[in-house]
Short mmCIF file of C-alpha atoms in Angstrom, two decimals:
data_model
loop_
_atom_site.label_atom_id
_atom_site.label_comp_id
_atom_site.label_asym_id
_atom_site.label_seq_id
_atom_site.Cartn_x
_atom_site.Cartn_y
_atom_site.Cartn_z
CA UNK J 1 220.14 51.84 -64.24
CA UNK J 2 221.05 48.17 -64.60
CA UNK J 3 224.56 46.75 -64.63
CA UNK J 4 224.15 46.28 -68.41
CA UNK J 5 223.81 50.03 -68.98
CA UNK J 6 226.10 53.03 -68.77
CA UNK J 7 225.25 56.75 -68.59
CA UNK J 8 224.69 58.52 -71.89
CA UNK J 9 227.58 60.82 -72.73
CA UNK J 10 225.63 63.70 -74.26
CA UNK J 11 226.22 67.45 -74.24
CA UNK J 12 222.97 69.43 -74.21
CA UNK J 13 222.98 72.73 -76.12
CA UNK J 14 220.42 75.49 -76.34
CA UNK J 15 218.34 75.87 -79.50
CA UNK J 16 220.66 78.51 -80.92
CA UNK J 17 223.68 76.28 -80.45
CA UNK J 18 221.94 73.30 -82.06
CA UNK J 19 220.80 75.42 -85.01
CA UNK J 20 224.27 76.87 -85.52
CA UNK J 21 225.88 73.43 -85.58
CA UNK J 22 223.25 72.10 -87.98
CA UNK J 23 223.81 75.02 -90.34
CA UNK J 24 227.58 74.67 -90.10
CA UNK J 25 227.44 70.97 -90.92
CA UNK J 26 225.04 71.55 -93.81
CA UNK J 27 227.28 74.26 -95.25
CA UNK J 28 230.21 71.87 -95.18
CA UNK J 29 228.42 68.81 -96.56
CA UNK J 30 226.74 70.58 -99.50
CA UNK J 31 230.22 71.27 -100.88
CA UNK J 32 230.85 67.54 -101.18
CA UNK J 33 231.25 66.41 -104.77
CA UNK J 34 231.86 63.07 -106.39
CA UNK J 35 235.36 63.37 -107.86
CA UNK J 36 236.89 61.42 -110.73
CA UNK J 37 240.16 63.35 -111.01
CA UNK J 38 242.58 62.61 -108.19
CA UNK J 39 246.24 63.37 -107.59
CA UNK J 40 248.66 60.86 -106.12
CA UNK J 41 249.42 62.89 -102.99
CA UNK J 42 249.65 60.42 -100.08
CA UNK J 43 247.08 60.47 -97.29
CA UNK J 44 248.23 59.73 -93.74
CA UNK J 45 247.14 56.28 -92.64
CA UNK J 46 245.77 57.73 -89.39
CA UNK J 47 243.27 59.85 -91.36
CA UNK J 48 241.83 56.82 -93.12
CA UNK J 49 241.75 54.79 -89.91
CA UNK J 50 239.95 57.56 -88.03
CA UNK J 51 237.35 57.79 -90.80
CA UNK J 52 236.82 54.03 -90.66
CA UNK J 53 236.44 54.24 -86.89
CA UNK J 54 233.67 56.76 -87.51
CA UNK J 55 232.03 54.34 -89.96
CA UNK J 56 232.36 51.58 -87.38
CA UNK J 57 230.42 53.67 -84.87
CA UNK J 58 227.30 53.63 -87.06
CA UNK J 59 224.11 52.01 -85.76
CA UNK J 60 223.33 48.50 -86.98
CA UNK J 61 220.66 45.86 -86.55
CA UNK J 62 221.07 44.30 -83.07
CA UNK J 63 224.51 45.95 -83.01
CA UNK J 64 225.89 43.15 -85.18
CA UNK J 65 228.08 45.62 -87.13
CA UNK J 66 227.92 43.57 -90.35
CA UNK J 67 230.67 45.36 -92.25
CA UNK J 68 234.33 45.11 -93.12
CA UNK J 69 236.56 47.77 -94.69
CA UNK J 70 239.56 46.65 -96.72
CA UNK J 71 242.01 49.48 -97.48
CA UNK J 72 243.83 49.02 -100.78
CA UNK J 73 246.86 51.29 -101.00
CA UNK J 74 249.75 49.48 -102.69
CA UNK J 75 250.42 50.24 -106.35
CA UNK J 76 250.30 46.55 -107.20
CA UNK J 77 246.94 45.97 -105.56
CA UNK J 78 245.41 49.11 -107.07
CA UNK J 79 246.60 48.01 -110.51
CA UNK J 80 244.85 44.65 -110.07
CA UNK J 81 241.67 46.41 -108.99
CA UNK J 82 241.73 48.71 -111.99
CA UNK J 83 242.24 45.91 -114.50
CA UNK J 84 239.41 43.84 -113.01
CA UNK J 85 237.06 46.81 -112.62
CA UNK J 86 237.63 48.07 -116.15
CA UNK J 87 236.92 44.60 -117.57
CA UNK J 88 233.50 44.67 -115.89
CA UNK J 89 232.93 48.27 -116.93
CA UNK J 90 233.65 47.50 -120.58
CA UNK J 91 231.09 44.70 -120.49
CA UNK J 92 228.62 47.14 -118.93
CA UNK J 93 229.09 49.98 -121.40
CA UNK J 94 229.40 47.72 -124.44
CA UNK J 95 226.26 45.65 -123.98
CA UNK J 96 225.22 44.85 -120.44
CA UNK J 97 223.66 48.25 -119.67
CA UNK J 98 220.23 49.13 -121.10
CA UNK J 99 220.01 52.24 -123.26
CA UNK J 100 218.07 54.31 -120.70
CA UNK J 101 220.78 53.71 -118.10
CA UNK J 102 223.47 54.83 -120.52
CA UNK J 103 221.37 57.87 -121.42
CA UNK J 104 221.13 58.81 -117.74
CA UNK J 105 224.90 58.45 -117.33
CA UNK J 106 225.72 60.53 -120.43
CA UNK J 107 225.53 63.95 -118.66
CA UNK J 108 228.07 62.70 -116.12
CA UNK J 109 230.60 61.80 -118.81
CA UNK J 110 231.47 58.39 -117.40
CA UNK J 111 232.95 55.54 -119.43
CA UNK J 112 234.83 52.27 -118.92
CA UNK J 113 238.19 53.95 -118.27
CA UNK J 114 238.92 54.29 -114.54
CA UNK J 115 242.44 55.73 -114.14
CA UNK J 116 241.55 57.13 -110.73
CA UNK J 117 241.70 53.57 -109.36
CA UNK J 118 245.48 53.78 -109.67
CA UNK J 119 246.04 57.51 -109.22
CA UNK J 120 244.16 57.98 -105.95
CA UNK J 121 246.22 56.99 -102.90
CA UNK J 122 243.53 54.90 -101.24
CA UNK J 123 240.70 52.58 -102.25
CA UNK J 124 238.39 51.28 -99.54
CA UNK J 125 236.45 48.14 -100.40
CA UNK J 126 233.31 47.95 -98.27
CA UNK J 127 231.96 44.48 -97.56
CA UNK J 128 228.58 43.48 -96.12
CA UNK J 129 228.57 40.44 -93.86
CA UNK J 130 225.58 38.30 -94.89
CA UNK J 131 225.84 36.32 -91.68
CA UNK J 132 228.27 36.13 -88.81
CA UNK J 133 230.42 33.31 -87.52
CA UNK J 134 230.79 32.40 -83.85
CA UNK J 135 234.01 31.42 -82.10
CA UNK J 136 233.04 27.79 -82.68
CA UNK J 137 232.52 28.38 -86.40
CA UNK J 138 228.75 28.19 -86.11
CA UNK J 139 226.70 30.50 -88.30
CA UNK J 140 225.12 33.50 -86.56
CA UNK J 141 222.41 35.80 -87.88
CA UNK J 142 222.83 39.43 -88.88
CA UNK J 143 219.92 41.84 -89.19
CA UNK J 144 219.16 44.73 -91.56
CA UNK J 145 222.48 44.24 -93.30
CA UNK J 146 221.92 46.53 -96.35
CA UNK J 147 220.54 49.30 -94.16
CA UNK J 148 223.35 48.99 -91.60
CA UNK J 149 226.13 48.98 -94.20
CA UNK J 150 224.51 51.89 -96.05
CA UNK J 151 224.47 54.00 -92.88
CA UNK J 152 228.11 53.14 -92.18
CA UNK J 153 229.00 54.18 -95.73
CA UNK J 154 227.33 57.53 -95.18
CA UNK J 155 229.33 58.01 -91.99
CA UNK J 156 232.54 57.12 -93.83
CA UNK J 157 231.97 59.54 -96.70
CA UNK J 158 231.05 62.35 -94.31
CA UNK J 159 234.13 61.70 -92.17
CA UNK J 160 236.46 61.75 -95.17
CA UNK J 161 234.88 64.93 -96.49
CA UNK J 162 235.17 66.58 -93.07
CA UNK J 163 238.85 65.62 -92.99
CA UNK J 164 239.40 67.41 -96.30
CA UNK J 165 239.47 64.52 -98.75
CA UNK J 166 237.52 63.89 -101.94
CA UNK J 167 235.69 60.63 -102.58
CA UNK J 168 234.06 58.59 -105.31
CA UNK J 169 231.67 55.69 -104.82
CA UNK J 170 232.59 53.18 -107.52
CA UNK J 171 230.38 50.15 -108.07
CA UNK J 172 231.57 47.91 -110.90
CA UNK J 173 229.28 44.93 -111.21
CA UNK J 174 229.90 42.17 -110.41
CA UNK J 175 232.60 42.83 -107.80
CA UNK J 176 233.59 39.28 -106.92
CA UNK J 177 237.19 40.14 -107.80
CA UNK J 178 237.33 42.25 -104.63
CA UNK J 179 236.48 39.25 -102.48
CA UNK J 180 239.46 37.36 -103.87
CA UNK J 181 241.85 40.31 -103.92
CA UNK J 182 241.03 41.30 -100.34
CA UNK J 183 240.99 37.71 -99.07
CA UNK J 184 237.51 38.02 -97.61
CA UNK J 185 235.27 35.04 -96.79
CA UNK J 186 232.37 34.01 -99.02
CA UNK J 187 229.87 35.12 -96.36
CA UNK J 188 230.84 38.73 -97.11
CA UNK J 189 229.64 40.55 -100.19
CA UNK J 190 231.51 43.55 -101.69
CA UNK J 191 229.16 46.51 -102.02
CA UNK J 192 231.18 49.63 -102.82
CA UNK J 193 234.70 50.55 -103.79
CA UNK J 194 235.26 53.97 -102.23
CA UNK J 195 238.03 56.01 -103.85
CA UNK J 196 239.59 58.56 -101.49
CA UNK J 197 242.31 61.17 -101.73
CA UNK J 198 243.05 64.73 -102.76
CA UNK J 199 241.52 66.03 -105.99
CA UNK J 200 243.80 66.89 -108.88
CA UNK J 201 244.62 70.62 -109.16
CA UNK J 202 242.62 70.80 -112.39
CA UNK J 203 239.77 68.56 -111.21
CA UNK J 204 236.31 69.34 -112.56
CA UNK J 205 232.86 67.94 -111.88
CA UNK J 206 229.90 67.67 -114.26
CA UNK J 207 227.40 70.49 -113.87
CA UNK J 208 224.62 67.90 -113.91
CA UNK J 209 226.04 66.28 -110.78
CA UNK J 210 225.72 69.53 -108.80
CA UNK J 211 221.96 69.70 -109.25
CA UNK J 212 220.30 68.43 -106.08
CA UNK J 213 216.57 68.28 -105.38
CA UNK J 214 215.35 71.15 -103.18
CA UNK J 215 214.07 70.48 -99.68
CA UNK J 216 210.45 70.77 -100.78
CA UNK J 217 210.88 67.79 -103.10
CA UNK J 218 212.59 65.48 -100.62
CA UNK J 219 210.86 66.35 -97.35
CA UNK J 220 207.37 66.89 -95.98
CA UNK J 221 205.98 67.34 -92.48
CA UNK J 222 202.84 65.70 -91.09
#
């Protein structure tokens, strides 16, 4: 082992233990639902920070970690986000979106109104860093940025669900308003606005959204 390496911290389990953990995790994750009805119950800051730490542990191209997470929690900031997002959503639903896209969205019951952006206690704006910047201000290269940020997003959603929170991936387009609101540099691109919090007591989800493809349709062995 070279000086540039450290021992792997890994706990080996027998096959039964591995299978039990896999089944337990699957049983938990298949209950995850995209939620659009939140309550305003506060979420401890430590919970959000721990989930972001999990996201920050995700693998990335050359370990460049090309992501940034901006937590939006103040009422004023959430109000600004909602106004900007709904303006883009109205343009989408009223002319920008092709008919087949709107037809596909119809079973989900979505529209331009996004009250959850103010009701939910936390919004997490996820940015992808197109390129890095060295201590001297020189441009540095990042690798596999979309893939790396996508994996980190998956980690984040799983961590929040494990903690007992509901989430919604919101993607108004364009999202340049998030760059300005969050004070992020132009080399970063906003990718997702993740809504997180506790679901409203009377929260419902569309039946269509609970239909997932069976294993046989999404997996094959060679």
